[in-house]
Short mmCIF file of C-alpha atoms in Angstrom, two decimals:
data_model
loop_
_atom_site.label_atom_id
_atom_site.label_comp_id
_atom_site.label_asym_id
_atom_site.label_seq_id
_atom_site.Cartn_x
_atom_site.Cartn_y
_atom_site.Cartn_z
CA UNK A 10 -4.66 -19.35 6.09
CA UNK A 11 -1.30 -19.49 4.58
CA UNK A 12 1.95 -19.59 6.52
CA UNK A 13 3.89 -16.72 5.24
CA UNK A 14 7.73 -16.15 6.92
CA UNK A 15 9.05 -12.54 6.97
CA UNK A 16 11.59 -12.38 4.18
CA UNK A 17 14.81 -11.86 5.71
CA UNK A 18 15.30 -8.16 6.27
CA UNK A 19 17.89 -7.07 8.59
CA UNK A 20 17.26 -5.95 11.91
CA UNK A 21 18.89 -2.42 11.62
CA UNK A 22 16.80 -1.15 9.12
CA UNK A 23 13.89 -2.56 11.21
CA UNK A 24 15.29 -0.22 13.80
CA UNK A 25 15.78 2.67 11.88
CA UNK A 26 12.27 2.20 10.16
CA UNK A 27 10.64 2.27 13.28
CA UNK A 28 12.51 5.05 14.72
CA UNK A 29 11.50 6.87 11.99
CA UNK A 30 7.68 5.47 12.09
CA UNK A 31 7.53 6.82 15.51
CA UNK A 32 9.22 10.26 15.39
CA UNK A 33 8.70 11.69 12.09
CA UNK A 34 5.29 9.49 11.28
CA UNK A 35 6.63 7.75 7.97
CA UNK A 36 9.30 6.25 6.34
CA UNK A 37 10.81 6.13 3.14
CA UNK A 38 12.59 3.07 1.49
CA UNK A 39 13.11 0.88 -1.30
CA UNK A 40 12.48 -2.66 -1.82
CA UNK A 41 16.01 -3.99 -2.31
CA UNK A 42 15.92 -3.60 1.90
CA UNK A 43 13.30 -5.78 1.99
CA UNK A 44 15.30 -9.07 0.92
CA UNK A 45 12.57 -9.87 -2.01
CA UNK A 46 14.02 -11.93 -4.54
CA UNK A 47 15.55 -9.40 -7.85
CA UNK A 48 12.55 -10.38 -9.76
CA UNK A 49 9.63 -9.88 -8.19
CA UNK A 50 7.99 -6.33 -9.05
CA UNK A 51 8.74 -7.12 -12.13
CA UNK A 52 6.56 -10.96 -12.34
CA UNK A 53 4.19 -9.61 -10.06
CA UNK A 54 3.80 -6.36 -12.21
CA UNK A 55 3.64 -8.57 -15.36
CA UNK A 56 0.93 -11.10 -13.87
CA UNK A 57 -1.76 -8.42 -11.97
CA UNK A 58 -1.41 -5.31 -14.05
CA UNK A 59 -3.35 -6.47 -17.08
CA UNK A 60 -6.22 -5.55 -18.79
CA UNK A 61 -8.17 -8.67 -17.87
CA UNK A 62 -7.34 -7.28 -14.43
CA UNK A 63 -7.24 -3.55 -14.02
CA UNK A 64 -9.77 -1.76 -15.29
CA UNK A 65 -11.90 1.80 -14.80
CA UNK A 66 -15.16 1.73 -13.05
CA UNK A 67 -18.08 4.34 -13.41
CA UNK A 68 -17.96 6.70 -11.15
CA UNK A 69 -14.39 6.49 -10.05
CA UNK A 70 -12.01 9.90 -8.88
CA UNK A 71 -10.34 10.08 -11.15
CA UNK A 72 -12.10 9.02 -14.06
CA UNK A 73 -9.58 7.29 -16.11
CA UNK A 74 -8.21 5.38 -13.57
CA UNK A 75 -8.03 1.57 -13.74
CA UNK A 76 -8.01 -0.69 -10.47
CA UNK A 77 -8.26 -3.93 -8.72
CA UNK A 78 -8.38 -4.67 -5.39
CA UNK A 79 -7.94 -7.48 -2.48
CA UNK A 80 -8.55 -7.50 1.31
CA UNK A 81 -5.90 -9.74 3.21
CA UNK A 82 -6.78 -10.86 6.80
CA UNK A 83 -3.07 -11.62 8.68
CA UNK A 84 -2.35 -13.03 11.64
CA UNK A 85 1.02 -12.72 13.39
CA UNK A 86 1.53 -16.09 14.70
CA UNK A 87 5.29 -15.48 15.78
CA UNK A 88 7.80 -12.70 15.09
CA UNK A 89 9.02 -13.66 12.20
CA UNK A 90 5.56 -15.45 10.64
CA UNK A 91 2.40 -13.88 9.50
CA UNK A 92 -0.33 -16.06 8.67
CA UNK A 93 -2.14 -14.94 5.60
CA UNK A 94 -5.45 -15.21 3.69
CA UNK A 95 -7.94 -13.64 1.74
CA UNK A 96 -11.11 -11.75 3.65
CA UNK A 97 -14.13 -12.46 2.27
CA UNK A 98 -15.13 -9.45 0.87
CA UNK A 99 -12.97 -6.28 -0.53
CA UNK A 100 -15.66 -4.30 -0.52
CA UNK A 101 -15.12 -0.20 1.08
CA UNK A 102 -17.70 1.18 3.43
CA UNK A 103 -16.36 4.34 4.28
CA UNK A 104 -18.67 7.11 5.42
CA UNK A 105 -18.99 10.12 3.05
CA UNK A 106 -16.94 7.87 0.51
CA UNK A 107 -17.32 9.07 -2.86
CA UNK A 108 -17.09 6.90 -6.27
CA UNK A 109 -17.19 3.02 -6.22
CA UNK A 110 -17.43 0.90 -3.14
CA UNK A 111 -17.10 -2.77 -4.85
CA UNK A 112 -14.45 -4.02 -7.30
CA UNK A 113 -13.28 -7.24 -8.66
CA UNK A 114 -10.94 -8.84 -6.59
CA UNK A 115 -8.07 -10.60 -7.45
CA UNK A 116 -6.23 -13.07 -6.03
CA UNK A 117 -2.70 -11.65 -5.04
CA UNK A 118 -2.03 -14.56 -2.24
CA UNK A 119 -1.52 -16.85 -5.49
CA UNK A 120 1.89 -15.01 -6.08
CA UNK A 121 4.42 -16.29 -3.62
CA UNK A 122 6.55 -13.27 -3.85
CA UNK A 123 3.81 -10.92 -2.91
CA UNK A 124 3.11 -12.77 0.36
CA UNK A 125 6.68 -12.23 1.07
CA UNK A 126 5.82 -8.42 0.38
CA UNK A 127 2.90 -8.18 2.76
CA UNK A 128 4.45 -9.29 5.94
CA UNK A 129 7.22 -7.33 4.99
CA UNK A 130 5.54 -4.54 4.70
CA UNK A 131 3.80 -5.31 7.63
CA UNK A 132 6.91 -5.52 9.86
CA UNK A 133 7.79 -2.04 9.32
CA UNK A 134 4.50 -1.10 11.82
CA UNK A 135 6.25 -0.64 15.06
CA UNK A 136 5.35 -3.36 17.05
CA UNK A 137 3.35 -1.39 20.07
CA UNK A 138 1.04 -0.26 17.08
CA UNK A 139 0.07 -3.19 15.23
CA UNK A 140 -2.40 -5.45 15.84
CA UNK A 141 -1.64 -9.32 16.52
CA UNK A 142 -5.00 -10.21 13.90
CA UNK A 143 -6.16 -7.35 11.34
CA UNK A 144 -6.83 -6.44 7.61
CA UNK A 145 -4.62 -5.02 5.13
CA UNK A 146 -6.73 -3.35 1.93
CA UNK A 147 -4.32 -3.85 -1.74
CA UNK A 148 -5.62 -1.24 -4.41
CA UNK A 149 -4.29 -2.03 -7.22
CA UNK A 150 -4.04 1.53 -9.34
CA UNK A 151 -3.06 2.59 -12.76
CA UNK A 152 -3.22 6.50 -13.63
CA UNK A 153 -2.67 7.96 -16.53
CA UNK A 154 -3.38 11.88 -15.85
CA UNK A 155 -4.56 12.64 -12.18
CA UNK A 156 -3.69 10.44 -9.74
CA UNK A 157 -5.23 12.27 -6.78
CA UNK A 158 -7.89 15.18 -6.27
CA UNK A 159 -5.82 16.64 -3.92
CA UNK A 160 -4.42 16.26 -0.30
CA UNK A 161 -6.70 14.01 1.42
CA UNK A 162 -6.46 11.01 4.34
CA UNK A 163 -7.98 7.31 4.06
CA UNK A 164 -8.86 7.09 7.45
CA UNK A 165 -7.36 3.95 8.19
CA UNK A 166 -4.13 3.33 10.44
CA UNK A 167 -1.29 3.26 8.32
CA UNK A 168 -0.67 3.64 4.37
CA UNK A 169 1.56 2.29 1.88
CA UNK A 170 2.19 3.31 -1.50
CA UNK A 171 4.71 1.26 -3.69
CA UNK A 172 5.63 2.29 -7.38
CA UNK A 173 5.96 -0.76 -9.26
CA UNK A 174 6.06 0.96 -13.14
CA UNK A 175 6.59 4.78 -14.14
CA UNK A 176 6.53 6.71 -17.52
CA UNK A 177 6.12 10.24 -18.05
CA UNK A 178 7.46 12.99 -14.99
CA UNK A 179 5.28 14.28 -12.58
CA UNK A 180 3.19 12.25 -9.31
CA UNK A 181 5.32 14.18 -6.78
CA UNK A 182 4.17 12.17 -3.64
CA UNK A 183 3.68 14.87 -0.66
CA UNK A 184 2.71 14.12 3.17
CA UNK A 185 0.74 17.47 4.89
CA UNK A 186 0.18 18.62 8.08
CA UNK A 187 -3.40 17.03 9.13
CA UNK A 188 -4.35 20.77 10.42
CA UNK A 189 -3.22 23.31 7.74
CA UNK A 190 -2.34 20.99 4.75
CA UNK A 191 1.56 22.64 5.49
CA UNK A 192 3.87 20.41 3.52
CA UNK A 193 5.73 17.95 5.89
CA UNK A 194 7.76 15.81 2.81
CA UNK A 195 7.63 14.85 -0.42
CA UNK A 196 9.00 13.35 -3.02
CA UNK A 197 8.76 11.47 -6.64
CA UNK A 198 8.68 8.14 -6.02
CA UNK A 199 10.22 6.18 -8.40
CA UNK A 200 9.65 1.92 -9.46
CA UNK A 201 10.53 0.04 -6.60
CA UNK A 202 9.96 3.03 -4.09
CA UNK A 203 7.85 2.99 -1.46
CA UNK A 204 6.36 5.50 1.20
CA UNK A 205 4.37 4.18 4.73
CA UNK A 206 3.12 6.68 6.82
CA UNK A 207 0.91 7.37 10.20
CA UNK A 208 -2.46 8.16 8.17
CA UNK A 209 -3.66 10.15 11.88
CA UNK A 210 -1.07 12.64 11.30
CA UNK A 211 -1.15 13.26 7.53
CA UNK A 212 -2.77 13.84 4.76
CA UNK A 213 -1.45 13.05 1.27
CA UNK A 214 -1.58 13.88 -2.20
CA UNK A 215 0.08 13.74 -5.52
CA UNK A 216 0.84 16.25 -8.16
CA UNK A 217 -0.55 15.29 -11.88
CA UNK A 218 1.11 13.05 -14.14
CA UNK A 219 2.89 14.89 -16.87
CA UNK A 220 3.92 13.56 -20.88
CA UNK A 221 3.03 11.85 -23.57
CA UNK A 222 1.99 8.64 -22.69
CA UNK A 223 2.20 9.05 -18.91
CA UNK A 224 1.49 6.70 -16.58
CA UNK A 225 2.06 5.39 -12.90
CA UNK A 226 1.10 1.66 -11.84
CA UNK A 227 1.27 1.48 -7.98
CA UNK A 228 -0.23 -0.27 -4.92
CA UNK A 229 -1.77 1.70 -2.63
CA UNK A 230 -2.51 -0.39 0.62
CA UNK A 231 -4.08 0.39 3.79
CA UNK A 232 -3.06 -1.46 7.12
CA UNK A 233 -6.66 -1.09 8.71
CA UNK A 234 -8.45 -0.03 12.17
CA UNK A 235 -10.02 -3.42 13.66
CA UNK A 236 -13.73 -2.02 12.95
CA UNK A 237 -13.40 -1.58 9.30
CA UNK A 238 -13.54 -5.56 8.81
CA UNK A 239 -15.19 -6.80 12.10
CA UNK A 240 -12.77 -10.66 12.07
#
């Protein structure tokens, strides 16, 4: 396991993170709030999304996308300290899961800045939700055209999506009502953005991609039920 400290975010947008985690089931922010150092998305951007990296599997929904993935076992040890390290297998195992269950992993942990992410990210779970030892799934995506097939959920506790690179307009992020698909929010998020949201009481999509040359790199994480890797 590595020791990784919470990165020093400020206790009232904790606050107003989890008030809004609990009443309106998400929250919207950026990552300057999350006291990460002015150059990370861009190193960690530069070092993961590669071709040696990211790349399309058969199978996959949509078909042109590229991905990587990693499965991160944490450990909250205090308030402010997460233990970290890397589960032993990223594969998905999802019932009535359709395209590719296994991927390449790759090692994110390796990138100090990106541990500093995690357990941020992680402190924005309220704390009477979280668990004190659990999973958190990193996909790694690249789209070009579709990003989604439509509104859907991942079945998994909570869900973050973080835009790290953007060209092209287009991938309107939208959050719908889990019973009649009813719009709830949305909106375009752009590089350095990031959404996390109750995944019991949405579903989400996003809208197509749209230019020449389009293209969206983003992680899409999940912070995981305790059965969907048994520690």
């Amino acid at each position: 396991m590595i020791d990784s400290t919470i990165p020093e975010i400020s206790q009232d947008y904790l606050r107003t993170a989890w008030d809004d985690m609990r009443a309106a089931g998400f929250h919207l922010g950026d990552e300057d709030r999350l006291g990460l150092t002015a150059d990370f998305r861009r190193d960690f951007h530069a070092a993961f999304f590669t071709p040696r990296i990211v790349r399309r599997y058969d199978g996959d929904i949509p078909a042109d996308r590229e991905r990587a993935r990693e499965v991160i076992r944490y450990d909250w040890v205090s308030e402010d300290q997460v233990d970290l390290a890397s589960h032993h297998t990223v594969a998905i195992n999802r019932a009535g899961r359709e395209g590719p269950c296994d991927f390449d992993r790759v090692d994110l942990l390796s990138h100090p800045g990106f541990r500093e992410w995690t357990t941020g990210m992680l402190s924005l779970v309220p704390e009477e939700y979280r668990l004190d030892r659990g999973t958190f799934g990193v996909n790694l995506f690249r789209t070009r055209t579709n990003v989604v097939t439509g509104p859907h959920q991942d079945h998994e506790r909570f869900i973050v999506i973080y835009v790290l690179d953007k060209a092209g307009d287009g991938a309107e992020t939208s959050l719908h009502d889990i019973t009649d698909e009813r719009v709830v929010a949305k909106t375009v998020l752009q590089p350095g953005e990031f959404v996390i949201f109750d995944d019991t009481r949405f579903k989400h999509s996003a809208s197509p991609l749209v230019g020449v040359d389009a293209r969206r790199d983003v992680l899409v994480c999940t912070v995981n039920y305790a059965g969907t890797y048994p520690l």
